[in-house]
Each structure stands twice: as C-alpha cells, then as structure tokens.
Amino acid sequence: MNPIIYFFALFTLLACVDGRRKVEPVLLADREAPLGWIYLRVYEDQTFEFESRGLERRGDIYSGKLSIKNDTLFFSYESAIPSAGSIAITDGKYIAYINGEYPERLSIKKNELFLTTDLSP
C-alpha cells in the first residue's frame, strides 16, 4: 500500500483517541447520606467538586476553588453554594462544614494535600 494511505489511516485512528488524561483527586472525602452519598473531590490545582448524589446516577455538583489556612478550608464556589456551607475545618481524618444550614461531616478517604493527621496545638 501507498505510504500516504498508511499515514492518513494512522492519523485518523489517532484523531479518534481521547487525548485528555483523567485527573486524579488529591483529596477524597465522603459520607453516606439518606438515600445517597455526599462526595468531596479536591484536585492538585486546588479546584474541587462537592457532589450531593441521591439514588440517581449523578447528583448536584458544586465546583470552585479551595484555599486552606491552618486547619480551615475555604470553598469559593463558581455559582450556587450547597446547604453544607463554604467553610470547613479538618483534623486530618474528617472534614466538618461549620457555616451551612446543617452540620456536615465527611470522612477523608484519600489525602495528598499535606494535611497532617494531628492538627492539635
């Protein structure tokens, strides 16, 4: 076969491949909710997704940027703020939202944000 045909065939196949890499979260926290789950995913660039999922496959996702000062996490949401709130504290094992309409506490499953497990003075 002609090398030009090989080139175009290879180019077509490579163009069909999704070149985006899946980004892994550096922090994962969650809890089981009545009839669903609450998830928090934080990425290396300090963006996050707070997801409230019911029995359906995908729930409400609130995203934005995270800033951390000592043991306090400040969530700057892109649009709506979930009922859990926008400020949380952590002890390295749990994340507890403190300014929402109700208290929310998530268990940390993965932590590569360099949050220490002992934040006591």
GROMACS .gro file of C-alpha atoms in nm:
model
  121
    1MET     CA    1   0.000   0.000   0.000
    2ASN     CA    2   0.097   0.354  -0.053
    3PRO     CA    3   0.275   0.518   0.248
    4ILE     CA    4   0.041   0.816   0.217
    5ILE     CA    5  -0.260   0.591   0.276
    6TYR     CA    6  -0.086   0.444   0.585
    7PHE     CA    7  -0.021   0.796   0.712
    8PHE     CA    8  -0.383   0.905   0.672
    9ALA     CA    9  -0.510   0.581   0.828
   10LEU     CA   10  -0.281   0.628   1.128
   11PHE     CA   11  -0.372   0.996   1.155
   12THR     CA   12  -0.744   0.910   1.150
   13LEU     CA   13  -0.703   0.648   1.424
   14LEU     CA   14  -0.500   0.881   1.645
   15ALA     CA   15  -0.751   1.162   1.597
   16CYS     CA   16  -1.024   0.937   1.735
   17VAL     CA   17  -0.839   0.871   2.061
   18ASP     CA   18  -0.934   1.094   2.353
   19GLY     CA   19  -0.605   1.259   2.442
   20ARG     CA   20  -0.725   1.401   2.774
   21ARG     CA   21  -0.573   1.236   3.079
   22LYS     CA   22  -0.801   1.156   3.365
   23VAL     CA   23  -0.708   1.381   3.657
   24GLU     CA   24  -0.694   1.204   3.991
   25PRO     CA   25  -0.809   1.389   4.304
   26VAL     CA   26  -0.552   1.457   4.576
   27LEU     CA   27  -0.821   1.456   4.843
   28LEU     CA   28  -1.132   1.239   4.859
   29ALA     CA   29  -1.390   1.263   5.136
   30ASP     CA   30  -1.745   1.130   5.157
   31ARG     CA   31  -2.029   1.010   5.372
   32GLU     CA   32  -2.340   0.809   5.319
   33ALA     CA   33  -2.649   1.029   5.314
   34PRO     CA   34  -3.010   0.924   5.348
   35LEU     CA   35  -3.088   0.773   5.008
   36GLY     CA   36  -2.750   0.864   4.858
   37TRP     CA   37  -2.398   0.996   4.914
   38ILE     CA   38  -2.206   1.321   4.966
   39TYR     CA   39  -1.866   1.341   4.792
   40LEU     CA   40  -1.584   1.596   4.803
   41ARG     CA   41  -1.305   1.575   4.544
   42VAL     CA   42  -1.012   1.818   4.553
   43TYR     CA   43  -0.758   1.831   4.270
   44GLU     CA   44  -0.392   1.933   4.258
   45ASP     CA   45  -0.472   2.277   4.115
   46GLN     CA   46  -0.692   2.346   4.425
   47THR     CA   47  -1.017   2.311   4.232
   48PHE     CA   48  -1.287   2.098   4.390
   49GLU     CA   49  -1.621   1.928   4.330
   50PHE     CA   50  -1.877   1.887   4.608
   51GLU     CA   51  -2.136   1.635   4.494
   52SER     CA   52  -2.466   1.552   4.657
   53ARG     CA   53  -2.588   1.232   4.495
   54GLY     CA   54  -2.922   1.068   4.555
   55LEU     CA   55  -3.030   0.735   4.417
   56GLU     CA   56  -2.985   0.860   4.061
   57ARG     CA   57  -2.654   0.809   3.885
   58ARG     CA   58  -2.529   1.172   3.902
   59GLY     CA   59  -2.625   1.430   4.161
   60ASP     CA   60  -2.584   1.803   4.206
   61ILE     CA   61  -2.222   1.909   4.161
   62TYR     CA   62  -2.092   2.233   4.309
   63SER     CA   63  -1.744   2.330   4.192
   64GLY     CA   64  -1.493   2.605   4.260
   65LYS     CA   65  -1.153   2.681   4.414
   66LEU     CA   66  -1.024   2.582   4.757
   67SER     CA   67  -0.793   2.775   4.987
   68ILE     CA   68  -0.650   2.637   5.310
   69LYS     CA   69  -0.532   2.824   5.618
   70ASN     CA   70  -0.412   2.606   5.905
   71ASP     CA   71  -0.697   2.361   5.970
   72THR     CA   72  -0.964   2.569   5.792
   73LEU     CA   73  -1.080   2.508   5.436
   74PHE     CA   74  -1.244   2.793   5.243
   75PHE     CA   75  -1.454   2.689   4.943
   76SER     CA   76  -1.513   2.957   4.676
   77TYR     CA   77  -1.798   2.822   4.465
   78GLU     CA   78  -1.839   2.914   4.098
   79SER     CA   79  -2.214   2.958   4.130
   80ALA     CA   80  -2.453   2.820   4.390
   81ILE     CA   81  -2.339   2.728   4.741
   82PRO     CA   82  -2.463   2.396   4.878
   83SER     CA   83  -2.653   2.383   5.206
   84ALA     CA   84  -2.344   2.239   5.377
   85GLY     CA   85  -2.175   2.580   5.352
   86SER     CA   86  -1.847   2.726   5.232
   87ILE     CA   87  -1.617   2.692   5.534
   88ALA     CA   88  -1.495   2.370   5.691
   89ILE     CA   89  -1.240   2.256   5.945
   90THR     CA   90  -1.038   1.936   5.942
   91ASP     CA   91  -0.850   1.719   6.187
   92GLY     CA   92  -0.689   1.514   5.910
   93LYS     CA   93  -0.947   1.235   5.941
   94TYR     CA   94  -1.270   1.430   5.891
   95ILE     CA   95  -1.386   1.748   5.721
   96ALA     CA   96  -1.662   1.931   5.909
   97TYR     CA   97  -1.853   2.216   5.744
   98ILE     CA   98  -1.925   2.486   6.001
   99ASN     CA   99  -2.127   2.762   5.835
  100GLY     CA  100  -2.403   2.581   5.650
  101GLU     CA  101  -2.773   2.530   5.706
  102TYR     CA  102  -2.694   2.199   5.875
  103PRO     CA  103  -2.379   2.034   6.013
  104GLU     CA  104  -2.200   1.819   5.756
  105ARG     CA  105  -1.908   1.586   5.831
  106LEU     CA  106  -1.720   1.388   5.568
  107SER     CA  107  -1.471   1.110   5.628
  108ILE     CA  108  -1.137   1.157   5.446
  109LYS     CA  109  -1.058   0.854   5.229
  110LYS     CA  110  -0.751   0.987   5.044
  111ASN     CA  111  -0.534   1.278   5.148
  112GLU     CA  112  -0.236   1.401   4.947
  113LEU     CA  113  -0.290   1.770   5.027
  114PHE     CA  114  -0.031   1.756   5.305
  115LEU     CA  115  -0.296   1.799   5.572
  116THR     CA  116  -0.147   1.647   5.883
  117THR     CA  117  -0.336   1.387   6.080
  118ASP     CA  118  -0.267   1.569   6.406
  119LEU     CA  119  -0.365   1.936   6.389
  120SER     CA  120  -0.385   1.988   6.765
  121PRO     CA  121  -0.173   2.270   6.914
   0.00000   0.00000   0.00000
